[in-house]
Coordinates of N, CA and C in Angstrom, one line a residue:
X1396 N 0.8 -1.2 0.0 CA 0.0 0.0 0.0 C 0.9 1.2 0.0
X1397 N 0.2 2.6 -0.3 CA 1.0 3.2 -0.8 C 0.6 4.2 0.4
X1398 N 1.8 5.5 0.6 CA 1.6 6.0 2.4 C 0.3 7.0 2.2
X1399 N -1.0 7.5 1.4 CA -2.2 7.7 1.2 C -2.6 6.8 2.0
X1400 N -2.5 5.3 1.5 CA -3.8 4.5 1.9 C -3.7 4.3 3.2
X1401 N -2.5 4.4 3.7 CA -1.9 4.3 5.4 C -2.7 5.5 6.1
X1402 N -2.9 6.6 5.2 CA -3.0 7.7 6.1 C -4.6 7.8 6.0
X1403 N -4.8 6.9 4.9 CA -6.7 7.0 4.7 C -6.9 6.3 5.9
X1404 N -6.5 5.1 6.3 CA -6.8 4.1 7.6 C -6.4 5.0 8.7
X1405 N -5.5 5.6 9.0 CA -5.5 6.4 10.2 C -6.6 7.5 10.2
X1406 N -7.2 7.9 9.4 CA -8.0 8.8 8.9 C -9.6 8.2 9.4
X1407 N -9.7 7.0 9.4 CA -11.1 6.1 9.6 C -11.0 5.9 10.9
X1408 N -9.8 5.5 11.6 CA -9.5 5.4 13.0 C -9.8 6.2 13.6
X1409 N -9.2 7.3 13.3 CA -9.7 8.7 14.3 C -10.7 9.1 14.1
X1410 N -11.8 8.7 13.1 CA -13.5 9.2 12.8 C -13.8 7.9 14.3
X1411 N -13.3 6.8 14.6 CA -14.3 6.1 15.0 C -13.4 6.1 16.5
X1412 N -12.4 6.2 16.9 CA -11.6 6.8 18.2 C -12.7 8.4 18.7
X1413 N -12.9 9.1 18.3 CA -13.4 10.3 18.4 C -14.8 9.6 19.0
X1414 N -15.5 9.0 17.7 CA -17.0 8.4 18.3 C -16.9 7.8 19.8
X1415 N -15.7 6.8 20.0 CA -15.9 5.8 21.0 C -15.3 7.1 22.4
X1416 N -14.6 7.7 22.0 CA -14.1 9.1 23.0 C -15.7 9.7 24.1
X1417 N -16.3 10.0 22.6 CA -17.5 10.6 22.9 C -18.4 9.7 23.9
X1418 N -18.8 8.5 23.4 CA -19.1 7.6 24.2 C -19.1 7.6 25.8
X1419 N -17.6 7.7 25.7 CA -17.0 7.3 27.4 C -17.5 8.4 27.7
X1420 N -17.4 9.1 27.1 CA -17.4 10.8 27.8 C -19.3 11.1 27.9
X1421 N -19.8 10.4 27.0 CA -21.2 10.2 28.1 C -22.0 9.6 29.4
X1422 N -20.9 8.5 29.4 CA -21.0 7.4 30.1 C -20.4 8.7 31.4
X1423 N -19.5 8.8 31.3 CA -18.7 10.2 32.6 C -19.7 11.4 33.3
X1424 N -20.2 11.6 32.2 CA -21.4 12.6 32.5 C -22.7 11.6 33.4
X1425 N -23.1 10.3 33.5 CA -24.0 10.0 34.0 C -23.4 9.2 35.1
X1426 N -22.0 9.2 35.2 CA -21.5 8.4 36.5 C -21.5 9.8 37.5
X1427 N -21.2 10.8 37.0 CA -20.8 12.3 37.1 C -22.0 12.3 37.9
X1428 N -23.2 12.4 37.5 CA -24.9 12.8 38.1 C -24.8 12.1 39.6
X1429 N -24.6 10.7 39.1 CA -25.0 10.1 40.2 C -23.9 10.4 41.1
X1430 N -22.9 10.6 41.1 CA -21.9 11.3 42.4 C -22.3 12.1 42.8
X1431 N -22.9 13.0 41.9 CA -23.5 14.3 43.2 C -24.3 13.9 43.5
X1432 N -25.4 13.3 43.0 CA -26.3 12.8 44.4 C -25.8 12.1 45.2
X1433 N -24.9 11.3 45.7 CA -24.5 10.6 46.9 C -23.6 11.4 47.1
X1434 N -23.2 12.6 46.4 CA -22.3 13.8 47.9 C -20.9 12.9 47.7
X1435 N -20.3 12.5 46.3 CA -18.9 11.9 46.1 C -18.7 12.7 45.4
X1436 N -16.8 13.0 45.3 CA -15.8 13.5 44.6 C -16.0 13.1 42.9
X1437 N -16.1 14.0 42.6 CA -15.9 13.4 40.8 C -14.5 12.8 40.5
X1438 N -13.2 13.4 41.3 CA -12.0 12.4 40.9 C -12.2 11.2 42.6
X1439 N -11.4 10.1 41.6 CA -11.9 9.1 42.2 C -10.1 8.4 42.2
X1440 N -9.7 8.5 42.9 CA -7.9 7.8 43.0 C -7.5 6.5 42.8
X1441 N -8.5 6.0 43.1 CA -8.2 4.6 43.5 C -8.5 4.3 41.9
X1442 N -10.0 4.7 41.6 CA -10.8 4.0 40.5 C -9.6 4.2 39.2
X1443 N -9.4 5.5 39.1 CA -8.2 6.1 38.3 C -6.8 5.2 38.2
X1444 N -6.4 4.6 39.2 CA -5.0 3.7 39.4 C -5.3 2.5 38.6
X1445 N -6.8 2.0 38.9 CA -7.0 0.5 38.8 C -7.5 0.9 37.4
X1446 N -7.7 1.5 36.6 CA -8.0 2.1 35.1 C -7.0 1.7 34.2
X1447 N -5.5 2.5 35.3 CA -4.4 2.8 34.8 C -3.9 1.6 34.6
X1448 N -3.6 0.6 35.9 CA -3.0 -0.5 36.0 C -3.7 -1.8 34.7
X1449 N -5.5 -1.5 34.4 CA -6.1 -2.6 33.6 C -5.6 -2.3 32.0
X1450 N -5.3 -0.9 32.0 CA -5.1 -0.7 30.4 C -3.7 -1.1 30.1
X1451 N -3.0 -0.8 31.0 CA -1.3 -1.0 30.4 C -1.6 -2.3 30.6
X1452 N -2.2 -3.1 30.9 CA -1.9 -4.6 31.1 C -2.8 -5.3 29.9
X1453 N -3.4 -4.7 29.0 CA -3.8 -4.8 28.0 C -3.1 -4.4 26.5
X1454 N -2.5 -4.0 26.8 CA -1.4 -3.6 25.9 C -0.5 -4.4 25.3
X1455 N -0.2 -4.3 24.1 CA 0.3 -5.8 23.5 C 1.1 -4.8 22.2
X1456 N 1.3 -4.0 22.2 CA 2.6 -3.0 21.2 C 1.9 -2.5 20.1
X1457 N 2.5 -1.6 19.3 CA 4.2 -1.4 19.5 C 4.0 0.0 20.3
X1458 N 2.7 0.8 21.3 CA 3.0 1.3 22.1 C 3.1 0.6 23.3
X1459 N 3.9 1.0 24.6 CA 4.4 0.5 25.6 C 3.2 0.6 26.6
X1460 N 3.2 0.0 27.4 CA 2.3 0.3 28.8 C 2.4 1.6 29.4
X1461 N 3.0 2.4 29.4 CA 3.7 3.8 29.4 C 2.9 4.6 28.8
X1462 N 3.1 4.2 27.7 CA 2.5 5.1 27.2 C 0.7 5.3 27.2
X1463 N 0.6 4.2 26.7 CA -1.0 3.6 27.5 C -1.5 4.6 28.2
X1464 N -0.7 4.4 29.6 CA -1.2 5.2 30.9 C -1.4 6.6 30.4
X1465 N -0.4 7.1 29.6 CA -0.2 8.6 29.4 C -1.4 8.7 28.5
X1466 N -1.5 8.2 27.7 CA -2.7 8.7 27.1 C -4.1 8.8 27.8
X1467 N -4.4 7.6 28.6 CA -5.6 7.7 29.5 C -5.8 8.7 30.5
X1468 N -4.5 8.8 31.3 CA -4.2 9.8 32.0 C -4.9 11.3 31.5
X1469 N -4.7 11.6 29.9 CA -5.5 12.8 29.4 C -6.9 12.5 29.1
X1470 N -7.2 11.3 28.9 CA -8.1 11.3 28.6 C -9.5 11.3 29.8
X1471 N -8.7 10.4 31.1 CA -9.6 10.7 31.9 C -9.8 11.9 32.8
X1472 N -8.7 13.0 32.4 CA -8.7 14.7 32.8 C -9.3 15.0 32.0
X1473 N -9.6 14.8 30.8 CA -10.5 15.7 30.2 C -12.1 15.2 30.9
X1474 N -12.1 13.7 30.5 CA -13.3 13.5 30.9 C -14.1 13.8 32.1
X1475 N -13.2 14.0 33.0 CA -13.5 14.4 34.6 C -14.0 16.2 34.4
X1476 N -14.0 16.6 33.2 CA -14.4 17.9 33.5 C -15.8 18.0 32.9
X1477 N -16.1 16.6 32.0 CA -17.1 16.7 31.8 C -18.7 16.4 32.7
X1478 N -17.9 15.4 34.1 CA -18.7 15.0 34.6 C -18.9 16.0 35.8
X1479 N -18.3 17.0 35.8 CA -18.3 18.5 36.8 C -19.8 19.2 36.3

């Protein structure tokens, strides 16, 4: 394949990464609701670690566990502002 058709697939990726983004980030908003009604923290430490620790352990290359984390790491600060 020629580096177009590489970039057309990364191009499909990110239409459907963005979708599944969105997703979580609804699901955040309704975990979000229900914390304030039971009078909880929207960041959650523990829940966050054991996030961290399930995805890098899922990871199978050619990014590292490392990096894994880093990426979720943003992704669950962003998300945490949506459940505010």
């Amino acid at each position: 394949m020629k580096i177009e058709d590489w970039r057309n697939r990364i191009d499909e990726l990110n239409d459907e990464l963005i979708a599944l983004l969105n997703k979580r980030a609804t699901y955040a908003t309704e975990i979000g609701k229900i914390k304030k009604q039971m009078g909880l923290p929207v960041f959650d430490a523990a829940r966050e670690d054991a996030v961290l620790e399930n995805v890098a352990a899922l990871t199978k290359g050619p990014l590292t566990p490392e990096s894994i984390k880093n990426i979720f790491r943003v992704i669950m600060q962003e998300t945490r502002k949506v459940e505010e």
